[in-house]
Every structure is written in structure tokens, then in C-alpha cells.
Short mmCIF file of C-alpha atoms in Angstrom, two decimals:
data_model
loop_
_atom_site.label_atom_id
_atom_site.label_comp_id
_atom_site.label_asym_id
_atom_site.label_seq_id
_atom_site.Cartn_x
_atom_site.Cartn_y
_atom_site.Cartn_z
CA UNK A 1 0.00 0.00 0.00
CA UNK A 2 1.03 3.50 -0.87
CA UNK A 3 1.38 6.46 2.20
CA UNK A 4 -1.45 7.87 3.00
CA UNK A 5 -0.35 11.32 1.95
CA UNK A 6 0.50 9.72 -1.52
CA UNK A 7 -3.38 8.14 -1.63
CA UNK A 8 -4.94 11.62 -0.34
CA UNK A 9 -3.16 13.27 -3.42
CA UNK A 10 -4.15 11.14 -5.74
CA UNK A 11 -8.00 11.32 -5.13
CA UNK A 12 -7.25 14.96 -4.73
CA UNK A 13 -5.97 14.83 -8.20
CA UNK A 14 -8.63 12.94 -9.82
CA UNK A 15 -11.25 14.57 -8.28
CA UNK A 16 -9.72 18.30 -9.43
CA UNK A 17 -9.15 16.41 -13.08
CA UNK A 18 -13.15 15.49 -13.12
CA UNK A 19 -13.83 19.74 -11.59
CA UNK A 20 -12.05 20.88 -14.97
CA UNK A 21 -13.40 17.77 -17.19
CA UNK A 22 -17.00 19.79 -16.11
CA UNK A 23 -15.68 23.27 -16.65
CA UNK A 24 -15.11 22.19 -19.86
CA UNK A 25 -18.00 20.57 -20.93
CA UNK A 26 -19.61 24.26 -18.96
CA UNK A 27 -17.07 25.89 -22.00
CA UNK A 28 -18.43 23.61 -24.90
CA UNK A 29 -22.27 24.15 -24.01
CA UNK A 30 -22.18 28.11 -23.46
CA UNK A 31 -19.94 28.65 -27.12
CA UNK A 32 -17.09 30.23 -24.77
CA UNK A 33 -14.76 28.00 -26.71
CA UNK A 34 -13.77 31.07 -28.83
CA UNK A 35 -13.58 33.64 -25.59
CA UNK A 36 -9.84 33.75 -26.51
CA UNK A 37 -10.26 33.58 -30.29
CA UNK A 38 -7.63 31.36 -31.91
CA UNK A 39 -4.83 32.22 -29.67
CA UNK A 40 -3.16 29.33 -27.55
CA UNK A 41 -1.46 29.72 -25.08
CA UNK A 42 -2.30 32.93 -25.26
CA UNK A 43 -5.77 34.91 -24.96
CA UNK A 44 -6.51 36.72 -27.82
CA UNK A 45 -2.59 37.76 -27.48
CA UNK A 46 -2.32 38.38 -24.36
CA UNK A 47 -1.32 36.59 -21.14
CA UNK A 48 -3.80 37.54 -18.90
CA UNK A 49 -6.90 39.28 -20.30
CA UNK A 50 -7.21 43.18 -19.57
CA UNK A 51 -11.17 43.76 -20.57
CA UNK A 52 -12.42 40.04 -20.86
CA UNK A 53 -16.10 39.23 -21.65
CA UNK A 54 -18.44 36.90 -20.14
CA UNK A 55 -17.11 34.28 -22.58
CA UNK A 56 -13.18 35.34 -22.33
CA UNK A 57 -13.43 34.71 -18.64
CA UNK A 58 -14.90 31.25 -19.00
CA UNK A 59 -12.52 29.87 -21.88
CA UNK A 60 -9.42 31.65 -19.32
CA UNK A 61 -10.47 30.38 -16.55
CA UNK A 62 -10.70 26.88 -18.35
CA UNK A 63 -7.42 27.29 -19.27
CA UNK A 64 -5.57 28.47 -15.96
CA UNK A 65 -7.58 25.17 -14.24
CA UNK A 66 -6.19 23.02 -16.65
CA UNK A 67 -2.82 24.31 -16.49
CA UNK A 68 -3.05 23.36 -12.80
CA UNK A 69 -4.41 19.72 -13.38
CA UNK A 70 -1.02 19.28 -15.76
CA UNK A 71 0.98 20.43 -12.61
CA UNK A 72 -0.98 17.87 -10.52
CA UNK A 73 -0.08 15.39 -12.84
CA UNK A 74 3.33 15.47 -13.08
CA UNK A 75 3.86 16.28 -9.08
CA UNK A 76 1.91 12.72 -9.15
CA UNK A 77 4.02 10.90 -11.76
CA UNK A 78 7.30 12.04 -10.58
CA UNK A 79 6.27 11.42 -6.69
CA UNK A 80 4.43 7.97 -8.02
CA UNK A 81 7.67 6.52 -9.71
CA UNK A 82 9.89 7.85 -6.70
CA UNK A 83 7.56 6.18 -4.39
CA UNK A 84 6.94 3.11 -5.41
CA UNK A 85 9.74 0.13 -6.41
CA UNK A 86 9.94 -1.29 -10.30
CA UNK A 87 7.11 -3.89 -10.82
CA UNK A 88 4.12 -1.73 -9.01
CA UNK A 89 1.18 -0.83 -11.13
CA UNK A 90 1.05 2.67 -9.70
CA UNK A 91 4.17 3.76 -11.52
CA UNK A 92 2.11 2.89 -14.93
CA UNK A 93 -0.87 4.43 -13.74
CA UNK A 94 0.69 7.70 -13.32
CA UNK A 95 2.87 7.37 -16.52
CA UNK A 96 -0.44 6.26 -18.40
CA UNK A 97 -1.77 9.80 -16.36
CA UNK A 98 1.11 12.53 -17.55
CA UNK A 99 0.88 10.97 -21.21
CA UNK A 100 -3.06 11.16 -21.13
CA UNK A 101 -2.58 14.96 -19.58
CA UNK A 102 -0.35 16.01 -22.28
CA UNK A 103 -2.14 14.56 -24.91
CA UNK A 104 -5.43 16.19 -23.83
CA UNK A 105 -3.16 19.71 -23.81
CA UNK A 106 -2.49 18.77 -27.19
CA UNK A 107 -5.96 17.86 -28.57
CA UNK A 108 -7.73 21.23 -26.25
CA UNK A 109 -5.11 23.31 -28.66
CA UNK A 110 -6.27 21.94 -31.78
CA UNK A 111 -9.79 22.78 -31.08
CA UNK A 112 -8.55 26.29 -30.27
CA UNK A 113 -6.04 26.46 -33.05
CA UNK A 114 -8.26 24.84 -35.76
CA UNK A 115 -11.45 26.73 -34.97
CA UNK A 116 -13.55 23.78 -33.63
CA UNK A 117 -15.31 25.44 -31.41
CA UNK A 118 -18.10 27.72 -30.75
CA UNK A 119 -20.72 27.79 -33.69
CA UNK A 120 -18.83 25.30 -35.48
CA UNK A 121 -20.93 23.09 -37.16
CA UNK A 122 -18.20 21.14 -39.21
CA UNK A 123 -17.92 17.56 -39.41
CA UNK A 124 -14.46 17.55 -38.18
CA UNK A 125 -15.67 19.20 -35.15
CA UNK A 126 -17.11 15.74 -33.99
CA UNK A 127 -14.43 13.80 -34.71
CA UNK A 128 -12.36 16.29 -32.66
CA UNK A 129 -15.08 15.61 -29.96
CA UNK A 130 -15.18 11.79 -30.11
CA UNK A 131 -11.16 11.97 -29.86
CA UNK A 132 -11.20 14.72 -26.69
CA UNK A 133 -13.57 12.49 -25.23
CA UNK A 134 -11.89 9.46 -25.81
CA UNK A 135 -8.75 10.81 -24.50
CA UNK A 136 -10.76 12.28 -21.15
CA UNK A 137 -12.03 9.24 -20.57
CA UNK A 138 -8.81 7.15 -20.49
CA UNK A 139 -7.16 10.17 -18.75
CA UNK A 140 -9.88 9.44 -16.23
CA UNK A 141 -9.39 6.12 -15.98
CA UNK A 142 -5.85 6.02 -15.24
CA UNK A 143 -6.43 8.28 -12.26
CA UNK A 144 -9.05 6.27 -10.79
CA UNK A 145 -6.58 3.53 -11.28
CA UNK A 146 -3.69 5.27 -9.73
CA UNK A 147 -5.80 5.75 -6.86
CA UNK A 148 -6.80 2.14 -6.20
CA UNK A 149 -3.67 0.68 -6.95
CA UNK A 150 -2.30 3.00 -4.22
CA UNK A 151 -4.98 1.17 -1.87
CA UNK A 152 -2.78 -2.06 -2.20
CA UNK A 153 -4.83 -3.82 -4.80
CA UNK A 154 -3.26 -6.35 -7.15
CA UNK A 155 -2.23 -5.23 -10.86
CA UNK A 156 -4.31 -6.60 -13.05
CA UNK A 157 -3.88 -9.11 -15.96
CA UNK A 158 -5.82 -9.94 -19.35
CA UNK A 159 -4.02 -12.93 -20.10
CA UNK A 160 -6.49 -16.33 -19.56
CA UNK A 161 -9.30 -14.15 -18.35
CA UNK A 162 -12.08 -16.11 -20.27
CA UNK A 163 -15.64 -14.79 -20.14
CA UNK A 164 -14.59 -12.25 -17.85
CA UNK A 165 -12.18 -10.71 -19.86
CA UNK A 166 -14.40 -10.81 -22.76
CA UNK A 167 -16.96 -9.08 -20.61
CA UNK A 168 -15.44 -6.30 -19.18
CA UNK A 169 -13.71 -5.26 -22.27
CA UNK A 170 -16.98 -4.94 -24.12
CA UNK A 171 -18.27 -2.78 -21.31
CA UNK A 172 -15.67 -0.73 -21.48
CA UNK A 173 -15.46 -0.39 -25.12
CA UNK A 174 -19.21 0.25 -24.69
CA UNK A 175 -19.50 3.25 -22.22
CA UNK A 176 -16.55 4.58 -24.63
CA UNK A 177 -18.99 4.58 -27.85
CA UNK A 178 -21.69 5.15 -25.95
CA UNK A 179 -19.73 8.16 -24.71
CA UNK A 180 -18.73 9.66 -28.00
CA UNK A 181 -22.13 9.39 -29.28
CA UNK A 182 -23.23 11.79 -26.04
CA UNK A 183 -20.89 14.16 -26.82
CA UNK A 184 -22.01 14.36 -30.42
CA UNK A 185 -25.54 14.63 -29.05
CA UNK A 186 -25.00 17.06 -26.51
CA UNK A 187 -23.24 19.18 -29.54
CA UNK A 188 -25.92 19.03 -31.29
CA UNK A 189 -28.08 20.34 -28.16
CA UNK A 190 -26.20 23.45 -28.10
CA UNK A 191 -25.72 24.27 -31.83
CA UNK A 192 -29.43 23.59 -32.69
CA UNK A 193 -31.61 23.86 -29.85
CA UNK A 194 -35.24 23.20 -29.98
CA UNK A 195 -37.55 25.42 -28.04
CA UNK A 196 -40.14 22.16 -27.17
CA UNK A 197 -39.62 18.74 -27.13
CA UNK A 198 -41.84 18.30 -30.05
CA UNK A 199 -39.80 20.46 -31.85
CA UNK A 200 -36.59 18.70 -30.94
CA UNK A 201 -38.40 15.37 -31.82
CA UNK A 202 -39.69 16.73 -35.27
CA UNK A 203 -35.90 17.69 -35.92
CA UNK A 204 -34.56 14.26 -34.88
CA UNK A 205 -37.10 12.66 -37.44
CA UNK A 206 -36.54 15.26 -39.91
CA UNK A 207 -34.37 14.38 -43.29
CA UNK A 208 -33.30 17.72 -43.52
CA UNK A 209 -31.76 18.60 -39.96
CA UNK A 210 -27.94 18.69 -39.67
CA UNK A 211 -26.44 15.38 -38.77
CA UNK A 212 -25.52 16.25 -35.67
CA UNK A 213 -29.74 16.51 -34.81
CA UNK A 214 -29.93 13.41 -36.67
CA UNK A 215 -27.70 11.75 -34.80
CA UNK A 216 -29.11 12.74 -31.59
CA UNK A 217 -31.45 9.98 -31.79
CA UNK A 218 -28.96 7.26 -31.87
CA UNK A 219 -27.49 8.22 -28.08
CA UNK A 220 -30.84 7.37 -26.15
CA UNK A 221 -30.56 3.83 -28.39
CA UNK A 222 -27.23 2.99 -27.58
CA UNK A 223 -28.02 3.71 -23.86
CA UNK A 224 -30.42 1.39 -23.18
CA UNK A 225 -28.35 -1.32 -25.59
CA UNK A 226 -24.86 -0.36 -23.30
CA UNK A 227 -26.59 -0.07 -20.11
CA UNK A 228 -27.68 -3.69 -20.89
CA UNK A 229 -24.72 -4.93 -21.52
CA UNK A 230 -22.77 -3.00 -19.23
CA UNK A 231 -25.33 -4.95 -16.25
CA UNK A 232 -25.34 -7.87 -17.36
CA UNK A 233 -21.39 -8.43 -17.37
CA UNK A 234 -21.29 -6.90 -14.05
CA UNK A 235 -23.67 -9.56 -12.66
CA UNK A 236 -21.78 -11.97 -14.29
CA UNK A 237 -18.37 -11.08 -13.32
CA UNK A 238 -19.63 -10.60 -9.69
CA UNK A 239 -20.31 -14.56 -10.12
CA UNK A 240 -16.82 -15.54 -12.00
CA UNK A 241 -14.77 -13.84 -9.82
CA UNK A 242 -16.66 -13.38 -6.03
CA UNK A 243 -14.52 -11.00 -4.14
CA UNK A 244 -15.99 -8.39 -1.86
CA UNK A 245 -14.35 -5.68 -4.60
CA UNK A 246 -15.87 -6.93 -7.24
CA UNK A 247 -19.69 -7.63 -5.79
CA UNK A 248 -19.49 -4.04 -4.59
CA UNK A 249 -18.47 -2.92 -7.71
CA UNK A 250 -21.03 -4.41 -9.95
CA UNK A 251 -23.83 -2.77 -7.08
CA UNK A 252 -22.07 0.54 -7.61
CA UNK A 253 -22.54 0.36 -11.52
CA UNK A 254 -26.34 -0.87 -11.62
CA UNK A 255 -27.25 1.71 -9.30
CA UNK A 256 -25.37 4.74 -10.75
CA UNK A 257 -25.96 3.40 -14.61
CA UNK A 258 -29.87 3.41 -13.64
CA UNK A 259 -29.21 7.14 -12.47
CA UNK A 260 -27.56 8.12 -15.23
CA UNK A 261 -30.61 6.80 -17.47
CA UNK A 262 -32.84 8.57 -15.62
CA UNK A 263 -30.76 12.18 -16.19
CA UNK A 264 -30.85 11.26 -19.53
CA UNK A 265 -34.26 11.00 -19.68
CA UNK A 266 -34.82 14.22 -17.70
CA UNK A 267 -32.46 15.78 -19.64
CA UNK A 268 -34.45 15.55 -22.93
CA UNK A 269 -37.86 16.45 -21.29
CA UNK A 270 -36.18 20.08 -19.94
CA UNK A 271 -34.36 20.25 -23.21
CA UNK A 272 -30.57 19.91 -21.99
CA UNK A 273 -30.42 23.12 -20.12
CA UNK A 274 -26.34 23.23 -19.09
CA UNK A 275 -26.97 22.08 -15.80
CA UNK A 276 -28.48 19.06 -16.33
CA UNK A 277 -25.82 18.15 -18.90
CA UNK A 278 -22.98 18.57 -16.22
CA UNK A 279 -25.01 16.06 -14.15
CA UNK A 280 -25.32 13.59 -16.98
CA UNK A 281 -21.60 14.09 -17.59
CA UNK A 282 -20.63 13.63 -14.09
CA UNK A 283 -22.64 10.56 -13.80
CA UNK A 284 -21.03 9.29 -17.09
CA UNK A 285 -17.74 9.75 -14.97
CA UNK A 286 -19.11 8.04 -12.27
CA UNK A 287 -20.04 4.71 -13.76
CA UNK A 288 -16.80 5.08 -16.18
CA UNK A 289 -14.72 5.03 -13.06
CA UNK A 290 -16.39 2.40 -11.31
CA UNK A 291 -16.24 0.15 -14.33
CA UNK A 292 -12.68 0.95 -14.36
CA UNK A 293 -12.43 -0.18 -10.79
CA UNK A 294 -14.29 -3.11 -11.20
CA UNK A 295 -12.49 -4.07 -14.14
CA UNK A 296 -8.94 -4.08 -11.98
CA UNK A 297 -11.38 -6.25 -9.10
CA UNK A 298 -12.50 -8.79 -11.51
CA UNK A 299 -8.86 -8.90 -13.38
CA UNK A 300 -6.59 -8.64 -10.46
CA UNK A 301 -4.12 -11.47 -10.24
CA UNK A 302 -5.40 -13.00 -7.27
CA UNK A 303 -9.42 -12.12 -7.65
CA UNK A 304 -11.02 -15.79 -6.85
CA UNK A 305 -12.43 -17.40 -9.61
CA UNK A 306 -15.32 -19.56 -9.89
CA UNK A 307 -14.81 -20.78 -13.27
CA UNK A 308 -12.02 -22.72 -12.48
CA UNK A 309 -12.01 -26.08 -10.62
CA UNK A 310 -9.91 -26.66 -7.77
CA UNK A 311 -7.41 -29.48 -8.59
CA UNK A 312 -7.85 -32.57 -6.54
CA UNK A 313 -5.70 -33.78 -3.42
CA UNK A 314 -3.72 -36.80 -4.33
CA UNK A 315 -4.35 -39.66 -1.79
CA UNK A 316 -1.57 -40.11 0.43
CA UNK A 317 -2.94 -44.04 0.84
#
């Protein structure tokens, strides 16, 4: 097990990560992408804004935060590696963490740099989305990882995994897709928003509306289809491999995947106002995190497994 002080920072650190993972998404659904036009690092040429507007201050103050989480990551990484001997999956975890951090630097610029934000209605723009959230997502996970490999768990292996590898891959492939398609939708929310639900439903329907309203559609499908999936492997995994971690686990993700449904739902009838889509996103952090954590449960070297036979006792007669 890690030091406390090293565990304490690394929930700090996630838990700041997921603050500016919101901000962000706060950035995306008020158009403050372009507060500091096309200037990265800098806003609108300048280092700190003089006269900022609403929007400046929202895309700066997006920035400074992340500019912070990158400092938390490598204070984590560098004190994670010095910590911790050769062999431990923490020093990965934080590795896997600086590389994800930089990475989502990089990709955060090119929306800046590139113009893919804002009114953008481009194409590209969502495949600039589906990568960002990709990238926050395994960023994500590799924190929540840290964190509960620092709790003295066991690292976690693929290899002979059977069902229950097969299982908890597809989930997590699942809540990824099922993840880029919300981001799409939730793009589409802000560029074209409908002022009644019938309206929004006529635009869904309607061969005409941008893609991005077509598409919308498709998220609410592949929520119910993931959310199946995504319970029925945990049930199954809490059978194959009946630790305490891993029973709690699959609990955790029924309960919080049947909340996050729910905000979904809610979220439609009140049209996405922005707060409701920071809850849905937060939830979708939620149950990505503890399918993360139940994924290192079930896979940990020394989970039990029920799918394998005990070998019989020779007799000594």
C-alpha cells in the first residue's frame, strides 16, 4: 500500500481532473470556446486578459484550471515513480496519467487552433469531440486507477481471463462509444436547440436537420443497448470472480448506470439546459470510473475465480 499522503493526493488529483473535465464541458455548451479567439497559449494575445467578456473569462479560466491539473499530474508521476519500487502498477498508472494529460493539452489546442469550437458546425468538429472524449475518458481512468492501486490492490492481468475478460472489455469499449455518441448529441443540443420537445423530436425525425440533430437519436438507443450490456457483465463477473471488490463494484454500476438513465431521460424532457448536462456528464464519470475499478477487481491477479475447478488432493494411501 502507498502512504497515505500519496493516496490523499491522488484522489485529490482525480477529483480536481473530473472539476475541470466539467468546466469544460460548462465551456463547450455556453460557445465560450472562442472567448480567446484562436490564440493558444495565449488569450486573444495576451497573457492575462485586460477587458475580458463573459465568454473570455470562461474559456481563461478553463485554461488556468487546466494548467493546474497538468501540474498535478506530473507532481503525481514524478512522486508515483519515486515512491513506489519497479514492478508496481502505480508507476504505470501515473505514466499512463502525464501521457493522457499532455495529450489532452495537445488535442484542447487543436480545437482552439483549428477553430472547432463555438458555432462550429463542421464535421471535423465531432471527430475532434469523439477523440477529446476518448482521451478524457482514459485520462480518467488512469487516475481512478492510480488511486486504487495505491490502496494495495493487485495489478491486473488480461491474459487467460475467459468470459470475464471478454466481458469487461466490451463494457468498457461500450461506455466509450456510448460516450462519443453523447458528446455528439449534446453538440448538437447546443448548436441547434429546440424550443419544445416536439420540436426537438420533429428535428430528430426530420431528413433535412444537420447530422448532428440526426444523430441525436442514436445516443438514447445505444443507452439502453450499453446499459444492458454494461449490467449484465457486471452480474456476471460478480459470479466468475466473487470477491468483496468486485460484488461491490457491480452494485455501484447498476445503481449509478440506472441514475444516469434517468438524467438522460430528464435531460431531454427540460431540453438539456447546461446544468443538467454537467449532471449527466458527471454521472457518465461516475459509472466510467467504477467500471474501471471493477475491471482491476474482476482482473486482479489473485481475484477468486469460480470458473475454475480446484485441482484434486492426491491420496496419500
Amino acid at each position: 500500500m502507498s502512504t497515505r499522503a500519496f493516496r490523499v493526493f491522488s484522489w485529490f488529483t482525480l477529483l480536481y481532473t473530473l472539476a475541470v473535465v466539467l468546466w469544460g464541458a460548462y465551456v463547450r455548451a455556453t460557445k465560450s470556446g472562442a472567448g480567446c479567439g484562436d490564440h493558444w497559449p495565449v488569450c486573444n494575445g495576451e497573457v492575462v486578459p485586460l477587458a475580458p467578456s463573459v465568454q473570455t473569462l470562461i474559456e481563461y479560466t478553463h485554461r488556468v484550471t487546466s494548467g493546474l491539473a497538468m501540474v498535478l499530474a506530473v507532481v503525481l508521476c514524478v512522486w508515483g515513480l519515486r515512491a513506489h519500487a519497479k514492478g508496481h502498477p502505480v508507476r504505470k498508472a501515473v505514466v499512463a496519467s502525464l501521457v493522457l494529460m499532455l495529450t489532452e493539452a495537445a488535442v484542447g489546442a487543436g480545437l482552439v487552433l483549428f477553430k472547432m469550437v463555438a458555432d462550429n458546425p463542421s464535421l471535423a468538429r465531432a471527430w475532434w469531440m469523439a477523440v477529446h472524449l476518448i482521451n478524457t475518458f482514459l485520462l480518467v481512468g488512469a487516475m481512478a486507477l492510480t488511486a486504487w492501486w495505491a490502496g494495495g490492490r493487485e495489478r491486473l492481468t488480461w491474459k487467460r481471463q475467459g468470459l470475464t475478460g471478454w466481458l469487461l472489455g466490451g463494457s468498457l469499449v461500450g461506455v466509450l462509444v456510448l460516450g462519443v455518441s453523447g458528446a455528439i448529441a449534446a453538440l448538437g443540443d447546443t448548436l441547434f436547440p429546440a424550443s419544445s420537445l416536439a420540436e426537438g423530436l420533429s428535428q430528430d425525425l426530420s431528413p433535412t436537420a444537420h447530422l448532428f440533430v440526426r444523430l441525436r437519436v442514436l445516443h438514447p438507443v445505444l443507452a439502453v443497448a450499453v446499459g444492458a450490456l454494461v449490467v449484465f457483465s457486471a452480474t456476471m463477473v460478480a459470479r466468475l470472480r466473487p470477491s468483496p471488490a468486485v460484488r461491490r463494484g457491480a452494485w455501484m454500476l447498476g445503481v449509478l448506470y440506472a441514475l444516469q438513465l434517468t438524467a438522460g431521460l430528464v435531460n431531454v424532457v427540460l431540453l438539456a439546459p447546461v446544468w443538467m448536462q454537467l449532471v449527466h456528464l458527471l454521472l457518465a464519470d461516475a459509472v466510467w470510473i467504477v467500471l474501471v475499478r471493477l475491471s482491476a477487481a474482476g482482473l486482479a491477479l489473485g481475484a477468486p475465480r469460480a470458473d475454475v475447478k480446484p485441482r484434486p488432493v492426491p491420496s496419500v494411501a
